[in-house]
mmCIF file of C-alpha atoms in Angstrom:
data_model
loop_
_atom_site.group_PDB
_atom_site.id
_atom_site.type_symbol
_atom_site.label_atom_id
_atom_site.label_comp_id
_atom_site.label_asym_id
_atom_site.label_seq_id
_atom_site.Cartn_x
_atom_site.Cartn_y
_atom_site.Cartn_z
ATOM 1 C CA MET A 1 -274.779 -90.664 33.897
ATOM 2 C CA ALA A 2 -273.284 -93.920 32.624
ATOM 3 C CA LEU A 3 -275.722 -96.377 31.117
ATOM 4 C CA LEU A 4 -276.043 -99.606 33.079
ATOM 5 C CA VAL A 5 -276.315 -102.916 31.269
ATOM 6 C CA PRO A 6 -279.197 -104.915 32.707
ATOM 7 C CA PHE A 7 -278.054 -107.832 34.853
ATOM 8 C CA ALA A 8 -280.162 -110.253 32.802
ATOM 9 C CA ALA A 9 -278.341 -109.190 29.628
ATOM 10 C CA LEU A 10 -274.974 -109.737 31.333
ATOM 11 C CA ARG A 11 -276.051 -113.228 32.344
ATOM 12 C CA ARG A 12 -276.904 -114.011 28.724
ATOM 13 C CA ARG A 13 -273.602 -112.677 27.397
ATOM 14 C CA LEU A 14 -271.377 -114.427 29.924
ATOM 15 C CA PRO A 15 -271.970 -117.981 28.621
ATOM 16 C CA GLN A 16 -271.416 -116.738 25.062
ATOM 17 C CA ALA A 17 -268.094 -115.147 26.036
ATOM 18 C CA LEU A 18 -267.010 -118.267 27.885
ATOM 19 C CA ALA A 19 -267.982 -120.471 24.933
ATOM 20 C CA PHE A 20 -265.994 -118.243 22.556
ATOM 21 C CA LYS A 21 -262.950 -118.382 24.830
ATOM 22 C CA GLY A 22 -263.330 -122.148 25.037
ATOM 23 C CA ARG A 23 -263.333 -122.453 21.244
ATOM 24 C CA ILE A 24 -260.190 -120.314 20.995
ATOM 25 C CA LEU A 25 -258.406 -122.476 23.569
ATOM 26 C CA GLU A 26 -259.455 -125.623 21.715
ATOM 27 C CA ILE A 27 -258.095 -124.226 18.439
ATOM 28 C CA LEU A 28 -254.800 -123.425 20.157
ATOM 29 C CA GLN A 29 -254.674 -126.901 21.716
ATOM 30 C CA GLN A 30 -255.175 -128.488 18.288
ATOM 31 C CA ALA A 31 -252.316 -126.422 16.858
ATOM 32 C CA VAL A 32 -250.057 -127.445 19.757
ATOM 33 C CA LYS A 33 -250.938 -131.104 19.222
ATOM 34 C CA LYS A 34 -250.165 -130.830 15.505
ATOM 35 C CA LEU A 35 -246.755 -129.304 16.186
ATOM 36 C CA ALA A 36 -245.908 -131.845 18.892
ATOM 37 C CA ASN A 37 -246.950 -134.693 16.588
ATOM 38 C CA SER A 38 -244.761 -133.375 13.773
ATOM 39 C CA MET A 39 -241.852 -133.129 16.217
ATOM 40 C CA ARG A 40 -242.275 -136.783 17.190
ATOM 41 C CA ILE A 41 -242.431 -137.862 13.546
ATOM 42 C CA TYR A 42 -239.246 -135.915 12.798
ATOM 43 C CA ALA A 43 -237.471 -137.514 15.764
ATOM 44 C CA GLU A 44 -238.501 -140.984 14.601
ATOM 45 C CA THR A 45 -237.448 -140.218 11.013
ATOM 46 C CA SER A 46 -234.105 -138.927 12.246
ATOM 47 C CA LEU A 47 -233.510 -142.068 14.295
ATOM 48 C CA ASP A 48 -234.307 -144.228 11.265
ATOM 49 C CA PHE A 49 -232.075 -142.173 8.978
ATOM 50 C CA GLN A 50 -228.839 -144.074 9.637
ATOM 51 C CA ARG A 51 -230.540 -147.409 8.890
ATOM 52 C CA LEU A 52 -232.356 -146.287 5.774
ATOM 53 C CA VAL A 53 -229.461 -144.316 4.272
ATOM 54 C CA ARG A 54 -227.522 -147.565 3.836
ATOM 55 C CA ILE A 55 -230.417 -149.034 1.859
ATOM 56 C CA ASP A 56 -231.781 -146.066 -0.095
ATOM 57 C CA LYS A 57 -229.904 -142.784 0.300
ATOM 58 C CA GLU A 58 -232.393 -140.706 -1.654
ATOM 59 C CA GLU A 59 -235.382 -141.962 0.325
ATOM 60 C CA ALA A 60 -233.603 -141.401 3.624
ATOM 61 C CA ILE A 61 -232.689 -137.815 2.760
ATOM 62 C CA ASP A 62 -236.084 -136.993 1.267
ATOM 63 C CA ASN A 63 -237.895 -138.467 4.272
ATOM 64 C CA LEU A 64 -235.876 -136.330 6.679
ATOM 65 C CA ASP A 65 -236.353 -133.186 4.573
ATOM 66 C CA ARG A 66 -240.115 -133.725 4.356
ATOM 67 C CA ALA A 67 -240.303 -134.407 8.101
ATOM 68 C CA PHE A 68 -238.499 -131.145 8.850
ATOM 69 C CA GLU A 69 -240.724 -129.235 6.447
ATOM 70 C CA SER A 70 -243.721 -130.722 8.250
ATOM 71 C CA LYS A 71 -242.417 -129.261 11.509
ATOM 72 C CA LEU A 72 -242.094 -125.840 9.904
ATOM 73 C CA GLU A 73 -245.636 -126.066 8.508
ATOM 74 C CA ALA A 74 -247.002 -127.059 11.914
ATOM 75 C CA PHE A 75 -245.131 -124.190 13.571
ATOM 76 C CA HIS A 76 -246.583 -121.794 11.008
ATOM 77 C CA SER A 77 -250.078 -123.135 11.716
ATOM 78 C CA LEU A 78 -249.503 -122.423 15.402
ATOM 79 C CA TYR A 79 -248.289 -118.933 14.514
ATOM 80 C CA ASP A 80 -251.438 -118.321 12.454
ATOM 81 C CA VAL A 81 -253.759 -118.936 15.414
ATOM 82 C CA SER A 82 -251.653 -117.631 18.315
ATOM 83 C CA ARG A 83 -250.415 -114.225 17.166
ATOM 84 C CA ASP A 84 -252.485 -112.578 19.919
ATOM 85 C CA HIS A 85 -250.426 -114.467 22.499
ATOM 86 C CA LEU A 86 -246.913 -113.917 21.137
ATOM 87 C CA ASP A 87 -245.276 -111.361 18.846
ATOM 88 C CA TYR A 88 -243.406 -113.850 16.677
ATOM 89 C CA PHE A 89 -241.590 -111.122 14.727
ATOM 90 C CA SER A 90 -240.005 -109.649 17.848
ATOM 91 C CA HIS A 91 -237.638 -112.597 18.304
ATOM 92 C CA GLY A 92 -234.949 -114.002 16.030
ATOM 93 C CA ASP A 93 -235.763 -117.649 16.713
ATOM 94 C CA THR A 94 -239.505 -117.517 15.969
ATOM 95 C CA SER A 95 -239.219 -115.092 13.043
ATOM 96 C CA SER A 96 -236.454 -117.162 11.411
ATOM 97 C CA LEU A 97 -238.687 -120.253 11.450
ATOM 98 C CA ILE A 98 -241.422 -118.322 9.677
ATOM 99 C CA LEU A 99 -238.840 -117.064 7.190
ATOM 100 C CA MET A 100 -237.637 -120.627 6.511
ATOM 101 C CA ARG A 101 -241.147 -121.984 6.241
ATOM 102 C CA ASN A 102 -242.267 -119.338 3.761
ATOM 103 C CA ALA A 103 -239.159 -119.802 1.633
ATOM 104 C CA ILE A 104 -239.524 -123.583 1.503
ATOM 105 C CA HIS A 105 -243.307 -123.482 1.142
ATOM 106 C CA HIS A 106 -243.283 -121.215 -1.927
ATOM 107 C CA ARG A 107 -240.087 -122.649 -3.489
ATOM 108 C CA ASP A 108 -239.667 -120.072 -6.247
ATOM 109 C CA HIS A 109 -235.886 -120.310 -5.835
ATOM 110 C CA LEU A 110 -233.141 -122.834 -5.065
ATOM 111 C CA LEU A 111 -232.426 -121.650 -1.530
ATOM 112 C CA PHE A 112 -232.726 -123.685 1.688
ATOM 113 C CA ARG A 113 -231.507 -126.994 0.390
ATOM 114 C CA SER A 114 -230.400 -129.103 3.329
ATOM 115 C CA TRP A 115 -226.757 -130.116 3.675
ATOM 116 C CA ASN A 116 -227.716 -133.735 2.956
ATOM 117 C CA GLN A 117 -229.584 -132.777 -0.178
ATOM 118 C CA GLU A 118 -226.783 -130.509 -1.402
ATOM 119 C CA MET A 119 -223.896 -132.876 -0.670
ATOM 120 C CA ALA A 120 -225.203 -136.440 -0.636
ATOM 121 C CA LEU A 121 -227.758 -136.617 -3.422
ATOM 122 C CA ASP A 122 -226.418 -137.313 -6.926
ATOM 123 C CA ASN A 123 -222.857 -137.159 -5.572
ATOM 124 C CA GLY A 124 -223.221 -133.434 -5.023
ATOM 125 C CA PHE A 125 -220.107 -133.395 -2.856
ATOM 126 C CA LYS A 126 -218.001 -133.820 -6.027
ATOM 127 C CA ASN A 127 -218.807 -130.209 -6.872
ATOM 128 C CA TYR A 128 -216.956 -129.151 -3.728
ATOM 129 C CA LEU A 129 -213.914 -131.412 -3.662
ATOM 130 C CA GLY A 130 -211.126 -129.702 -1.739
ATOM 131 C CA ALA A 131 -213.416 -127.043 -0.230
ATOM 132 C CA GLU A 132 -213.653 -126.602 3.523
ATOM 133 C CA PHE A 133 -216.978 -125.760 5.162
ATOM 134 C CA LEU A 134 -217.765 -124.326 8.562
ATOM 135 C CA LEU A 135 -220.565 -126.141 10.412
ATOM 136 C CA VAL A 136 -222.061 -124.017 13.182
ATOM 137 C CA ASP A 137 -223.999 -125.411 16.147
ATOM 138 C CA TYR A 138 -225.567 -123.907 19.270
ATOM 139 C CA PRO A 139 -225.427 -125.647 22.673
ATOM 140 C CA THR A 140 -228.687 -126.862 24.180
ATOM 141 C CA LEU A 141 -228.494 -127.100 27.972
ATOM 142 C CA GLY A 142 -224.754 -126.517 27.631
ATOM 143 C CA SER A 143 -224.097 -129.484 25.344
ATOM 144 C CA PRO A 144 -223.810 -129.907 21.563
ATOM 145 C CA SER A 145 -227.090 -130.666 19.815
ATOM 146 C CA LYS A 146 -228.114 -134.312 19.612
ATOM 147 C CA MET A 147 -229.889 -133.645 16.314
ATOM 148 C CA ARG A 148 -228.365 -131.756 13.411
ATOM 149 C CA TYR A 149 -230.031 -130.324 10.339
ATOM 150 C CA PHE A 150 -227.992 -127.774 8.404
ATOM 151 C CA PHE A 151 -228.928 -124.929 6.089
ATOM 152 C CA LYS A 152 -226.558 -122.516 4.374
ATOM 153 C CA LEU A 153 -226.193 -119.253 6.318
ATOM 154 C CA GLU A 154 -226.107 -117.319 3.058
ATOM 155 C CA ASP A 155 -229.674 -118.378 2.262
ATOM 156 C CA PHE A 156 -231.044 -116.416 5.231
ATOM 157 C CA TYR A 157 -229.252 -113.275 4.083
ATOM 158 C CA LEU A 158 -230.370 -113.704 0.486
ATOM 159 C CA ARG A 159 -233.984 -113.488 1.706
ATOM 160 C CA VAL A 160 -233.662 -110.337 3.839
ATOM 161 C CA ASP A 161 -230.404 -108.437 3.160
ATOM 162 C CA GLU A 162 -231.046 -105.911 0.394
ATOM 163 C CA SER A 163 -227.348 -105.002 0.198
ATOM 164 C CA LEU A 164 -226.680 -108.372 -1.482
ATOM 165 C CA GLU A 165 -229.009 -107.398 -4.337
ATOM 166 C CA SER A 166 -230.476 -110.874 -4.260
ATOM 167 C CA PRO A 167 -233.256 -111.834 -6.697
ATOM 168 C CA TYR A 168 -234.618 -114.007 -3.889
ATOM 169 C CA LEU A 169 -235.607 -111.313 -1.391
ATOM 170 C CA GLU A 170 -238.723 -112.100 0.624
ATOM 171 C CA LYS A 171 -241.267 -110.150 -1.423
ATOM 172 C CA LYS A 172 -244.121 -110.486 1.074
ATOM 173 C CA MET A 173 -242.189 -108.282 3.522
ATOM 174 C CA GLY A 174 -241.606 -104.576 3.148
ATOM 175 C CA ALA A 175 -238.104 -103.110 3.359
ATOM 176 C CA ALA A 176 -238.534 -102.053 6.994
ATOM 177 C CA LYS A 177 -239.683 -105.504 8.078
ATOM 178 C CA ARG A 178 -236.835 -107.195 6.194
ATOM 179 C CA GLU A 179 -234.333 -104.879 7.868
ATOM 180 C CA LYS A 180 -235.836 -105.592 11.285
ATOM 181 C CA LEU A 181 -235.607 -109.334 10.666
ATOM 182 C CA LEU A 182 -232.029 -109.020 9.430
ATOM 183 C CA ASN A 183 -231.073 -107.208 12.650
ATOM 184 C CA GLN A 184 -232.779 -109.898 14.726
ATOM 185 C CA LEU A 185 -230.893 -112.675 12.961
ATOM 186 C CA ASP A 186 -227.620 -110.834 13.522
ATOM 187 C CA SER A 187 -228.264 -110.000 17.173
ATOM 188 C CA ASP A 188 -230.519 -112.765 18.563
ATOM 189 C CA LEU A 189 -228.976 -115.685 16.647
ATOM 190 C CA PHE A 190 -225.494 -114.120 16.492
ATOM 191 C CA PHE A 191 -225.301 -114.468 12.730
ATOM 192 C CA SER A 192 -223.111 -111.357 12.503
ATOM 193 C CA ASP A 193 -220.641 -112.799 15.051
ATOM 194 C CA ILE A 194 -220.600 -116.085 13.154
ATOM 195 C CA ARG A 195 -219.826 -114.207 9.934
ATOM 196 C CA LYS A 196 -217.015 -112.266 11.589
ATOM 197 C CA HIS A 197 -215.476 -115.478 12.916
ATOM 198 C CA ALA A 198 -215.820 -117.162 9.529
ATOM 199 C CA GLU A 199 -214.303 -114.206 7.699
ATOM 200 C CA SER A 200 -211.354 -114.189 10.110
ATOM 201 C CA GLU A 201 -210.763 -117.816 9.100
ATOM 202 C CA ARG A 202 -211.311 -116.947 5.409
ATOM 203 C CA TYR A 203 -214.520 -118.904 4.917
ATOM 204 C CA PRO A 204 -216.789 -117.454 2.215
ATOM 205 C CA LEU A 205 -220.409 -116.912 3.249
ATOM 206 C CA LYS A 206 -221.636 -119.702 0.973
ATOM 207 C CA GLN A 207 -219.487 -122.243 2.873
ATOM 208 C CA ILE A 208 -221.048 -121.631 6.288
ATOM 209 C CA TYR A 209 -223.858 -123.942 7.395
ATOM 210 C CA ILE A 210 -226.055 -123.464 10.469
ATOM 211 C CA ASN A 211 -227.656 -126.234 12.519
ATOM 212 C CA VAL A 212 -231.255 -125.018 12.687
ATOM 213 C CA ILE A 213 -232.485 -127.605 15.218
ATOM 214 C CA PRO A 214 -231.459 -125.444 18.228
ATOM 215 C CA ILE A 215 -233.244 -122.499 16.605
ATOM 216 C CA PHE A 216 -236.372 -124.634 16.265
ATOM 217 C CA ILE A 217 -236.050 -125.758 19.898
ATOM 218 C CA SER A 218 -235.709 -122.181 21.160
ATOM 219 C CA ALA A 219 -238.641 -120.936 19.056
ATOM 220 C CA THR A 220 -240.886 -123.773 20.212
ATOM 221 C CA CYS A 221 -239.928 -123.167 23.844
ATOM 222 C CA ARG A 222 -240.900 -119.523 23.413
ATOM 223 C CA ALA A 223 -244.243 -120.326 21.758
ATOM 224 C CA PHE A 224 -245.195 -123.146 24.132
ATOM 225 C CA SER A 225 -244.297 -121.055 27.197
ATOM 226 C CA ALA A 226 -246.426 -118.130 25.991
ATOM 227 C CA LEU A 227 -249.389 -120.440 25.384
ATOM 228 C CA LYS A 228 -248.992 -122.161 28.731
ATOM 229 C CA GLU A 229 -249.104 -118.763 30.428
ATOM 230 C CA SER A 230 -252.307 -118.059 28.505
ATOM 231 C CA GLY A 231 -253.945 -121.154 29.953
ATOM 232 C CA VAL A 232 -253.613 -123.519 27.008
ATOM 233 C CA GLN A 233 -253.648 -127.164 28.074
ATOM 234 C CA PHE A 234 -251.140 -129.560 26.508
ATOM 235 C CA ALA A 235 -253.592 -132.377 25.870
ATOM 236 C CA GLY A 236 -252.757 -135.649 24.151
ATOM 237 C CA PHE A 237 -249.706 -137.901 24.401
ATOM 238 C CA ASP A 238 -247.390 -135.945 22.081
ATOM 239 C CA ALA A 239 -248.366 -132.545 23.470
ATOM 240 C CA GLU A 240 -247.918 -133.714 27.057
ATOM 241 C CA THR A 241 -244.590 -135.361 26.221
ATOM 242 C CA TYR A 242 -243.121 -132.273 24.552
ATOM 243 C CA GLY A 243 -244.917 -129.703 26.684
ATOM 244 C CA GLN A 244 -242.901 -130.345 29.838
ATOM 245 C CA PRO A 245 -239.345 -130.040 28.448
ATOM 246 C CA PHE A 246 -240.260 -127.222 26.063
ATOM 247 C CA THR A 247 -241.741 -125.065 28.823
ATOM 248 C CA ASN A 248 -239.555 -125.925 31.811
ATOM 249 C CA GLU A 249 -236.291 -127.593 30.835
ATOM 250 C CA LEU A 250 -234.738 -126.825 27.445
ATOM 251 C CA LYS A 251 -232.645 -123.710 26.867
ATOM 252 C CA VAL A 252 -230.424 -122.657 23.955
ATOM 253 C CA ASP A 253 -227.505 -120.266 24.367
ATOM 254 C CA PHE A 254 -226.958 -118.658 20.965
ATOM 255 C CA SER A 255 -224.018 -116.604 22.204
ATOM 256 C CA ARG A 256 -221.939 -119.754 22.686
ATOM 257 C CA PHE A 257 -222.071 -120.996 19.103
ATOM 258 C CA MET A 258 -219.552 -123.690 18.170
ATOM 259 C CA CYS A 259 -217.777 -123.973 14.829
ATOM 260 C CA GLU A 260 -216.560 -127.204 13.252
ATOM 261 C CA PRO A 261 -214.536 -127.236 10.011
ATOM 262 C CA LEU A 262 -215.262 -129.958 7.487
ATOM 263 C CA ARG A 263 -213.197 -130.453 4.328
ATOM 264 C CA ILE A 264 -214.629 -132.364 1.358
ATOM 265 C CA VAL A 265 -212.069 -134.928 0.179
#
């Protein structure tokens, strides 16, 4: 015969369970608010970039880089507390953000330097005079991205592709997890198709740059939608403002990537 839990004991446990669930939801709401706030700060920094770059180029570039890094840190904080609601390493967009964040956070290498930092600071473009680069973008809602923030495609591969024999492999991942992530980048984000197109046009891997803003948009849409389905409330001005478009409106089509050549002269 099954043992029956006394009704009085159930009544005592129910408030405790509800209180625990309430605390979890509050933690998730805080993480959502932090990410939404960092997204607003990045948008404001991006809008101010064109003004500031005419006055102080280094400050403008550093401000934008730090604002983007803040978004990655906030996304990672959300990942830390919401792994029960979404398998982040089953999707190329979410897993690539964690890969970028970890690489930039630990900084034991020279990878993931933004295009602005590589080309504009200290006249870095002079190192590439005559070279032609391929800038790759993904359409959001069928149109080119309104914001652009480029990283070198090679840097992603140097973190996860063992065949390159890179000294910068992501050491916190095992070989199987790195291979899984590599396959996701190639299939979900169409990195392999981008490489094939670039190779057909004779671009070396190190001269291909990817706009990561659409990847961030897609990953945030995925995370916010999963949390909304779990009953998380988007409380606060920033969370409410970003919650609606990132759960109901925005969509990125990675299969329709667009390539733009840019020659340094």
